[in-house]
């Protein structure tokens, strides 16, 4: 079966750095997405990786290793507004999106 | 990227009734998607709605329970029929905002409809 694994919850301190991991086992691979979802709101697109390596976008970076079936989202200089759930999703060989259950990130002052 | 308006944002429904959720996109999109999200769980795709054809349902979801309309390229509805408490969930519509990132089909989501069935 197809599976996306990410930690259920993480806690970090304002101003610090946090890395949210995502491992996947899917039938084929056509890209990996990270979305941010604040409580009670819609998911919003953060990043897309299709090739191995690091994609940097401001305070957020996303890394992909296709051979390891692994990605991480790195958040730097954490702010209270970064408290949200972070969803990892993989597009499989049929271009269907397989979603992880999300990682709830709690930022403490 | 597209902006999606979804309503109702929340509702409390009685067992056995039906509720229709509306989704309006501010631009024309080819495909729209309906998802269900239960607390602490991943997004589950219910169906893909294409204008001018019947919706394509995922395994475990059927048209009689979740009829979908797609009358034009900016609008879709999802009806949750004959509701039971197990249908209590957040229902999200989304649209394919292709072109915003090379090779990526980025989804834009509505804010969701939180249904509670008593």
mmCIF file of N, CA, C and O in Angstrom, chain B residues 12-51:
data_model
loop_
_atom_site.group_PDB
_atom_site.id
_atom_site.type_symbol
_atom_site.label_atom_id
_atom_site.label_comp_id
_atom_site.label_asym_id
_atom_site.label_seq_id
_atom_site.Cartn_x
_atom_site.Cartn_y
_atom_site.Cartn_z
ATOM 1 N N UNK B 12 -24.677 22.193 11.786
ATOM 2 C CA UNK B 12 -25.074 21.066 12.624
ATOM 3 C C UNK B 12 -26.317 20.478 11.988
ATOM 4 O O UNK B 12 -27.292 21.195 11.752
ATOM 5 N N UNK B 13 -26.267 19.187 11.701
ATOM 6 C CA UNK B 13 -27.328 18.557 10.920
ATOM 7 C C UNK B 13 -27.932 17.386 11.687
ATOM 8 O O UNK B 13 -27.269 16.763 12.515
ATOM 9 N N UNK B 14 -29.163 17.090 11.355
ATOM 10 C CA UNK B 14 -29.845 15.958 11.951
ATOM 11 C C UNK B 14 -29.612 14.705 11.113
ATOM 12 O O UNK B 14 -29.514 14.757 9.878
ATOM 13 N N UNK B 15 -29.543 13.603 11.797
ATOM 14 C CA UNK B 15 -29.396 12.306 11.125
ATOM 15 C C UNK B 15 -30.478 12.133 10.071
ATOM 16 O O UNK B 15 -31.643 12.467 10.296
ATOM 17 N N UNK B 16 -30.112 11.636 8.905
ATOM 18 C CA UNK B 16 -31.061 11.346 7.842
ATOM 19 C C UNK B 16 -31.288 12.498 6.877
ATOM 20 O O UNK B 16 -31.888 12.303 5.815
ATOM 21 N N UNK B 17 -30.816 13.672 7.213
ATOM 22 C CA UNK B 17 -30.986 14.815 6.313
ATOM 23 C C UNK B 17 -29.804 14.893 5.344
ATOM 24 O O UNK B 17 -28.827 14.154 5.460
ATOM 25 N N UNK B 18 -29.912 15.815 4.407
ATOM 26 C CA UNK B 18 -28.852 16.027 3.419
ATOM 27 C C UNK B 18 -28.417 17.486 3.451
ATOM 28 O O UNK B 18 -29.217 18.373 3.770
ATOM 29 N N UNK B 19 -27.181 17.730 3.121
ATOM 30 C CA UNK B 19 -26.652 19.090 3.098
ATOM 31 C C UNK B 19 -25.809 19.285 1.854
ATOM 32 O O UNK B 19 -25.012 18.413 1.494
ATOM 33 N N UNK B 20 -25.982 20.424 1.209
ATOM 34 C CA UNK B 20 -25.191 20.745 0.018
ATOM 35 C C UNK B 20 -24.171 21.820 0.332
ATOM 36 O O UNK B 20 -24.506 22.875 0.887
ATOM 37 N N UNK B 21 -22.937 21.548 -0.030
ATOM 38 C CA UNK B 21 -21.830 22.479 0.156
ATOM 39 C C UNK B 21 -21.505 23.109 -1.193
ATOM 40 O O UNK B 21 -21.423 22.411 -2.208
ATOM 41 N N UNK B 22 -21.327 24.413 -1.190
ATOM 42 C CA UNK B 22 -21.055 25.129 -2.430
ATOM 43 C C UNK B 22 -19.617 25.620 -2.457
ATOM 44 O O UNK B 22 -19.064 26.022 -1.426
ATOM 45 N N UNK B 23 -19.054 25.632 -3.645
ATOM 46 C CA UNK B 23 -17.669 26.042 -3.817
ATOM 47 C C UNK B 23 -17.564 26.918 -5.060
ATOM 48 O O UNK B 23 -17.921 26.470 -6.162
ATOM 49 N N UNK B 24 -17.103 28.148 -4.878
ATOM 50 C CA UNK B 24 -17.000 29.112 -5.971
ATOM 51 C C UNK B 24 -15.537 29.525 -6.143
ATOM 52 O O UNK B 24 -14.896 29.941 -5.181
ATOM 53 N N UNK B 25 -15.041 29.424 -7.370
ATOM 54 C CA UNK B 25 -13.664 29.811 -7.674
ATOM 55 C C UNK B 25 -13.684 31.118 -8.445
ATOM 56 O O UNK B 25 -14.594 31.340 -9.261
ATOM 57 N N UNK B 26 -12.704 31.975 -8.195
ATOM 58 C CA UNK B 26 -12.730 33.297 -8.831
ATOM 59 C C UNK B 26 -12.127 33.291 -10.235
ATOM 60 O O UNK B 26 -12.005 34.351 -10.862
ATOM 61 N N UNK B 27 -11.767 32.113 -10.722
ATOM 62 C CA UNK B 27 -11.287 31.995 -12.090
ATOM 63 C C UNK B 27 -11.692 30.623 -12.624
ATOM 64 O O UNK B 27 -12.083 29.750 -11.857
ATOM 65 N N UNK B 28 -11.596 30.470 -13.931
ATOM 66 C CA UNK B 28 -12.008 29.197 -14.518
ATOM 67 C C UNK B 28 -10.931 28.131 -14.270
ATOM 68 O O UNK B 28 -9.750 28.372 -14.511
ATOM 69 N N UNK B 29 -11.355 26.990 -13.804
ATOM 70 C CA UNK B 29 -10.431 25.887 -13.552
ATOM 71 C C UNK B 29 -10.997 24.618 -14.170
ATOM 72 O O UNK B 29 -12.212 24.415 -14.175
ATOM 73 N N UNK B 30 -10.110 23.773 -14.662
ATOM 74 C CA UNK B 30 -10.563 22.553 -15.320
ATOM 75 C C UNK B 30 -11.083 21.543 -14.314
ATOM 76 O O UNK B 30 -12.179 21.005 -14.450
ATOM 77 N N UNK B 31 -10.279 21.278 -13.302
ATOM 78 C CA UNK B 31 -10.642 20.247 -12.336
ATOM 79 C C UNK B 31 -10.861 20.846 -10.955
ATOM 80 O O UNK B 31 -10.130 21.730 -10.519
ATOM 81 N N UNK B 32 -11.860 20.338 -10.281
ATOM 82 C CA UNK B 32 -12.082 20.660 -8.880
ATOM 83 C C UNK B 32 -12.142 19.356 -8.098
ATOM 84 O O UNK B 32 -12.551 18.321 -8.641
ATOM 85 N N UNK B 33 -11.705 19.424 -6.852
ATOM 86 C CA UNK B 33 -11.597 18.226 -6.043
ATOM 87 C C UNK B 33 -12.340 18.429 -4.729
ATOM 88 O O UNK B 33 -12.310 19.506 -4.149
ATOM 89 N N UNK B 34 -12.978 17.358 -4.269
ATOM 90 C CA UNK B 34 -13.631 17.385 -2.968
ATOM 91 C C UNK B 34 -12.923 16.409 -2.035
ATOM 92 O O UNK B 34 -12.730 15.231 -2.372
ATOM 93 N N UNK B 35 -12.530 16.946 -0.854
ATOM 94 C CA UNK B 35 -11.810 16.163 0.134
ATOM 95 C C UNK B 35 -12.614 16.107 1.435
ATOM 96 O O UNK B 35 -13.428 16.994 1.730
ATOM 97 N N UNK B 36 -12.296 15.094 2.222
ATOM 98 C CA UNK B 36 -12.801 15.010 3.582
ATOM 99 C C UNK B 36 -11.597 14.956 4.510
ATOM 100 O O UNK B 36 -10.607 14.276 4.218
ATOM 101 N N UNK B 37 -11.688 15.688 5.611
ATOM 102 C CA UNK B 37 -10.589 15.696 6.578
ATOM 103 C C UNK B 37 -11.158 15.518 7.966
ATOM 104 O O UNK B 37 -11.877 16.387 8.470
ATOM 105 N N UNK B 38 -10.824 14.393 8.593
ATOM 106 C CA UNK B 38 -11.258 14.152 9.957
ATOM 107 C C UNK B 38 -10.129 14.532 10.899
ATOM 108 O O UNK B 38 -8.961 14.511 10.525
ATOM 109 N N UNK B 39 -10.465 14.925 12.110
ATOM 110 C CA UNK B 39 -9.456 15.458 13.037
ATOM 111 C C UNK B 39 -8.247 14.539 13.179
ATOM 112 O O UNK B 39 -8.391 13.338 13.401
ATOM 113 N N UNK B 40 -7.066 15.111 12.996
ATOM 114 C CA UNK B 40 -5.832 14.354 13.158
ATOM 115 C C UNK B 40 -5.541 13.371 12.051
ATOM 116 O O UNK B 40 -4.618 12.562 12.174
ATOM 117 N N UNK B 41 -6.324 13.441 10.987
ATOM 118 C CA UNK B 41 -6.111 12.484 9.897
ATOM 119 C C UNK B 41 -5.778 13.210 8.597
ATOM 120 O O UNK B 41 -5.914 14.415 8.476
ATOM 121 N N UNK B 42 -5.358 12.429 7.641
ATOM 122 C CA UNK B 42 -4.958 13.007 6.370
ATOM 123 C C UNK B 42 -6.179 13.400 5.542
ATOM 124 O O UNK B 42 -7.303 12.989 5.827
ATOM 125 N N UNK B 43 -5.925 14.202 4.544
ATOM 126 C CA UNK B 43 -6.977 14.536 3.583
ATOM 127 C C UNK B 43 -7.314 13.297 2.762
ATOM 128 O O UNK B 43 -6.425 12.609 2.264
ATOM 129 N N UNK B 44 -8.586 13.038 2.617
ATOM 130 C CA UNK B 44 -9.052 11.903 1.820
ATOM 131 C C UNK B 44 -9.845 12.430 0.633
ATOM 132 O O UNK B 44 -10.836 13.143 0.825
ATOM 133 N N UNK B 45 -9.428 12.076 -0.557
ATOM 134 C CA UNK B 45 -10.117 12.540 -1.755
ATOM 135 C C UNK B 45 -11.430 11.790 -1.915
ATOM 136 O O UNK B 45 -11.440 10.552 -1.920
ATOM 137 N N UNK B 46 -12.518 12.544 -2.048
ATOM 138 C CA UNK B 46 -13.831 11.941 -2.284
ATOM 139 C C UNK B 46 -14.026 11.737 -3.784
ATOM 140 O O UNK B 46 -14.366 10.640 -4.236
ATOM 141 N N UNK B 47 -13.832 12.818 -4.543
ATOM 142 C CA UNK B 47 -14.093 12.745 -5.977
ATOM 143 C C UNK B 47 -13.456 13.925 -6.689
ATOM 144 O O UNK B 47 -13.144 14.951 -6.083
ATOM 145 N N UNK B 48 -13.298 13.747 -7.987
ATOM 146 C CA UNK B 48 -12.812 14.810 -8.875
ATOM 147 C C UNK B 48 -13.977 15.243 -9.757
ATOM 148 O O UNK B 48 -14.647 14.395 -10.372
ATOM 149 N N UNK B 49 -14.197 16.543 -9.817
ATOM 150 C CA UNK B 49 -15.330 17.073 -10.581
ATOM 151 C C UNK B 49 -14.828 17.817 -11.804
ATOM 152 O O UNK B 49 -14.076 18.781 -11.686
ATOM 153 N N UNK B 50 -15.229 17.345 -12.974
ATOM 154 C CA UNK B 50 -14.887 17.998 -14.226
ATOM 155 C C UNK B 50 -16.141 18.592 -14.830
ATOM 156 O O UNK B 50 -17.213 17.976 -14.781
ATOM 157 N N UNK B 51 -16.011 19.759 -15.416
ATOM 158 C CA UNK B 51 -17.172 20.389 -16.033
ATOM 159 C C UNK B 51 -17.610 19.606 -17.267
ATOM 160 O O UNK B 51 -16.784 19.231 -18.087
#
